[in-house]
Short mmCIF file of C-alpha atoms in Angstrom, two decimals:
data_model
loop_
_atom_site.label_atom_id
_atom_site.label_comp_id
_atom_site.label_asym_id
_atom_site.label_seq_id
_atom_site.Cartn_x
_atom_site.Cartn_y
_atom_site.Cartn_z
CA UNK G 1 -45.29 27.21 -1.03
CA UNK G 2 -47.13 23.80 -2.32
CA UNK G 3 -46.26 23.36 -6.38
CA UNK G 4 -48.85 23.17 -8.69
CA UNK G 5 -48.33 19.75 -9.68
CA UNK G 6 -48.64 18.80 -6.06
CA UNK G 7 -52.06 20.83 -5.61
CA UNK G 8 -53.21 19.05 -8.05
CA UNK G 9 -52.02 15.65 -6.85
CA UNK G 10 -53.56 16.46 -3.64
CA UNK G 11 -56.70 16.80 -5.43
CA UNK G 12 -56.74 14.13 -7.13
CA UNK G 13 -55.93 12.19 -4.21
CA UNK G 14 -58.77 13.86 -2.35
CA UNK G 15 -60.75 12.85 -4.91
CA UNK G 16 -60.60 9.09 -5.27
CA UNK G 17 -60.92 9.03 -1.51
CA UNK G 18 -64.14 10.86 -1.63
CA UNK G 19 -65.20 8.56 -4.33
CA UNK G 20 -64.12 5.47 -2.18
CA UNK G 21 -65.73 6.59 0.93
CA UNK G 22 -69.22 8.16 -0.12
CA UNK G 23 -69.57 7.41 -4.13
CA UNK G 24 -69.45 9.80 -6.86
CA UNK G 25 -72.37 11.70 -5.26
CA UNK G 26 -69.55 12.88 -2.23
CA UNK G 27 -67.80 14.86 -4.49
CA UNK G 28 -68.55 18.54 -4.25
CA UNK G 29 -65.65 21.22 -4.56
CA UNK G 30 -65.80 22.15 -1.42
CA UNK G 31 -65.53 18.73 -0.02
CA UNK G 32 -62.59 18.25 -2.05
CA UNK G 33 -60.96 21.16 -1.16
CA UNK G 34 -61.43 20.07 2.64
CA UNK G 35 -60.29 16.50 2.23
CA UNK G 36 -56.84 18.12 0.46
CA UNK G 37 -56.45 21.07 2.48
CA UNK G 38 -56.21 23.36 -0.58
CA UNK G 39 -58.42 26.33 -1.35
CA UNK G 40 -61.73 26.15 -3.02
CA UNK G 41 -60.24 28.50 -6.16
CA UNK G 42 -57.85 25.77 -6.08
CA UNK G 43 -60.08 22.99 -7.08
CA UNK G 44 -61.74 24.54 -10.09
CA UNK G 45 -58.00 26.20 -10.99
CA UNK G 46 -56.87 23.07 -11.94
CA UNK G 47 -60.16 21.13 -13.14
CA UNK G 48 -62.82 23.41 -14.86
CA UNK G 49 -65.37 20.66 -14.31
CA UNK G 50 -66.26 17.61 -12.01
CA UNK G 51 -66.05 15.55 -15.17
CA UNK G 52 -62.57 16.77 -15.55
CA UNK G 53 -61.95 15.82 -12.19
CA UNK G 54 -63.48 12.22 -12.55
CA UNK G 55 -61.66 11.35 -15.59
CA UNK G 56 -58.14 12.49 -14.64
CA UNK G 57 -58.85 10.77 -11.18
CA UNK G 58 -59.48 7.60 -13.08
CA UNK G 59 -56.37 8.04 -15.49
CA UNK G 60 -54.21 8.80 -12.02
CA UNK G 61 -55.65 5.40 -10.68
CA UNK G 62 -55.15 3.63 -14.29
CA UNK G 63 -51.47 4.84 -14.27
CA UNK G 64 -50.67 3.78 -10.61
CA UNK G 65 -52.33 0.48 -11.16
CA UNK G 66 -50.20 0.10 -14.29
CA UNK G 67 -47.16 0.83 -12.87
CA UNK G 68 -48.05 -1.85 -9.75
CA UNK G 69 -49.51 -4.30 -12.60
CA UNK G 70 -46.32 -4.20 -14.67
CA UNK G 71 -43.69 -4.36 -12.02
CA UNK G 72 -44.97 -7.65 -11.03
CA UNK G 73 -45.81 -9.12 -14.56
CA UNK G 74 -41.98 -8.08 -15.10
CA UNK G 75 -41.05 -10.19 -11.81
CA UNK G 76 -43.51 -13.09 -12.84
CA UNK G 77 -42.52 -13.52 -16.56
CA UNK G 78 -40.59 -16.76 -16.20
CA UNK G 79 -41.64 -20.20 -16.41
CA UNK G 80 -43.41 -21.18 -13.23
CA UNK G 81 -42.18 -24.54 -12.00
CA UNK G 82 -45.39 -25.37 -10.11
CA UNK G 83 -48.88 -24.84 -8.75
CA UNK G 84 -47.22 -23.31 -5.55
CA UNK G 85 -45.81 -20.22 -7.58
CA UNK G 86 -49.20 -20.07 -9.13
CA UNK G 87 -50.90 -19.47 -5.58
CA UNK G 88 -47.92 -17.10 -4.53
CA UNK G 89 -48.43 -14.88 -7.37
CA UNK G 90 -52.18 -15.33 -7.12
CA UNK G 91 -51.67 -13.79 -3.22
CA UNK G 92 -49.86 -11.26 -4.77
CA UNK G 93 -52.60 -10.05 -7.03
CA UNK G 94 -55.37 -10.48 -4.13
CA UNK G 95 -52.96 -8.06 -2.15
CA UNK G 96 -52.93 -5.76 -4.94
CA UNK G 97 -55.87 -5.48 -5.16
CA UNK G 98 -56.86 -4.75 -0.99
CA UNK G 99 -60.28 -3.33 -0.12
CA UNK G 100 -59.70 0.31 1.02
CA UNK G 101 -61.85 2.96 0.45
CA UNK G 102 -59.29 4.10 -2.79
CA UNK G 103 -59.75 0.51 -3.96
CA UNK G 104 -63.45 1.14 -3.91
CA UNK G 105 -63.26 4.18 -6.20
CA UNK G 106 -62.67 2.88 -9.38
CA UNK G 107 -65.52 0.71 -9.43
CA UNK G 108 -67.59 3.52 -9.14
CA UNK G 109 -65.57 5.52 -11.87
CA UNK G 110 -66.01 1.85 -14.58
CA UNK G 111 -69.82 2.36 -13.35
CA UNK G 112 -69.43 6.01 -13.93
CA UNK G 113 -67.65 5.28 -17.41
CA UNK G 114 -70.61 3.43 -18.48
CA UNK G 115 -72.40 6.62 -18.18
CA UNK G 116 -69.69 9.10 -19.31
CA UNK G 117 -67.88 8.03 -22.93
CA UNK G 118 -65.32 10.13 -21.91
CA UNK G 119 -64.18 7.81 -19.23
CA UNK G 120 -64.29 4.98 -20.87
CA UNK G 121 -61.09 5.16 -22.49
CA UNK G 122 -59.35 5.41 -19.52
CA UNK G 123 -61.36 2.56 -17.96
CA UNK G 124 -59.89 0.52 -20.99
CA UNK G 125 -56.30 1.54 -20.15
CA UNK G 126 -56.74 -0.02 -17.37
CA UNK G 127 -58.54 -3.22 -17.90
CA UNK G 128 -55.47 -3.50 -20.61
CA UNK G 129 -53.16 -3.49 -17.85
CA UNK G 130 -54.96 -5.80 -15.84
CA UNK G 131 -54.94 -7.80 -19.60
CA UNK G 132 -51.12 -7.99 -19.92
CA UNK G 133 -50.70 -8.88 -15.66
CA UNK G 134 -52.88 -12.08 -16.62
CA UNK G 135 -51.49 -12.88 -19.98
CA UNK G 136 -47.79 -12.39 -18.47
CA UNK G 137 -48.91 -14.97 -15.37
CA UNK G 138 -50.72 -17.33 -17.83
CA UNK G 139 -48.11 -17.49 -20.03
CA UNK G 140 -45.75 -18.50 -17.08
CA UNK G 141 -47.31 -21.36 -16.38
CA UNK G 142 -47.91 -22.62 -19.89
CA UNK G 143 -51.57 -21.48 -21.00
CA UNK G 144 -52.36 -21.74 -24.39
CA UNK G 145 -53.69 -18.86 -26.18
CA UNK G 146 -53.07 -16.78 -22.55
CA UNK G 147 -53.89 -13.41 -24.53
CA UNK G 148 -57.27 -14.99 -25.30
CA UNK G 149 -57.84 -16.30 -21.57
CA UNK G 150 -56.55 -13.02 -19.97
CA UNK G 151 -59.90 -11.68 -20.39
CA UNK G 152 -61.69 -14.32 -18.62
CA UNK G 153 -59.37 -13.99 -16.11
CA UNK G 154 -59.34 -10.63 -15.66
CA UNK G 155 -63.35 -10.88 -15.11
CA UNK G 156 -63.81 -13.47 -12.65
CA UNK G 157 -61.31 -11.66 -10.73
CA UNK G 158 -62.74 -7.93 -11.05
CA UNK G 159 -66.08 -9.75 -10.26
CA UNK G 160 -64.82 -11.52 -7.24
CA UNK G 161 -62.97 -8.41 -5.84
CA UNK G 162 -66.86 -6.99 -6.31
CA UNK G 163 -67.91 -9.76 -4.19
CA UNK G 164 -65.68 -9.05 -1.39
CA UNK G 165 -65.87 -5.41 -1.70
CA UNK G 166 -69.40 -5.97 -1.37
CA UNK G 167 -69.89 -8.84 1.14
CA UNK G 168 -66.61 -7.50 3.06
CA UNK G 169 -65.40 -10.99 2.89
CA UNK G 170 -61.54 -11.45 2.63
CA UNK G 171 -59.91 -12.47 -0.77
CA UNK G 172 -59.85 -16.32 0.15
CA UNK G 173 -62.23 -16.77 -2.66
CA UNK G 174 -60.46 -14.94 -5.29
CA UNK G 175 -56.93 -16.86 -4.53
CA UNK G 176 -59.73 -20.03 -4.36
CA UNK G 177 -61.02 -19.56 -7.80
CA UNK G 178 -57.67 -18.05 -9.36
CA UNK G 179 -56.00 -21.55 -7.83
CA UNK G 180 -58.59 -23.76 -9.43
CA UNK G 181 -58.62 -21.92 -12.94
CA UNK G 182 -55.07 -22.41 -12.70
CA UNK G 183 -55.26 -26.14 -11.88
CA UNK G 184 -58.10 -26.37 -15.33
CA UNK G 185 -55.81 -24.06 -17.11
CA UNK G 186 -52.48 -26.36 -16.45
CA UNK G 187 -53.69 -29.52 -17.18
CA UNK G 188 -55.94 -29.02 -20.62
#
């Protein structure tokens, strides 16, 4: 017998896959139930509205991203000796933000947050986690005002990642862009 927490998690994971594959318009209770392997009644039992589903799916993504990037930040909280270490960190970030359908979902949800004030808080949590990781890495590189620069770095990463997702290109532009930024920030 499946526990309610497992059912809820299966529903959330299904929502992220559906949003990543077909956008928010593809999210229907019937499709969620089929994708999650649960009854239609389970979907409405756990989530009263589509907004609840989207909000909780984004929050789940945020929680997982916060854990993943928090661990990466801890691993890289010591001072970087040289640019080779920076390139390695950049590679880890690029790998951590791969391009499967569940990585497309947050972009859809971030855009939807622009229309739904209730999703904005969850989106802000995710960007705060990104900023913390960027600030940690920038600090370890010796960048002055790393907290202030972090938002710009995150913006560049998100933009380059969006570009890679939209064009089907790899993460090379992301790595190259971050290395260029790192070189410039360290030599200041």
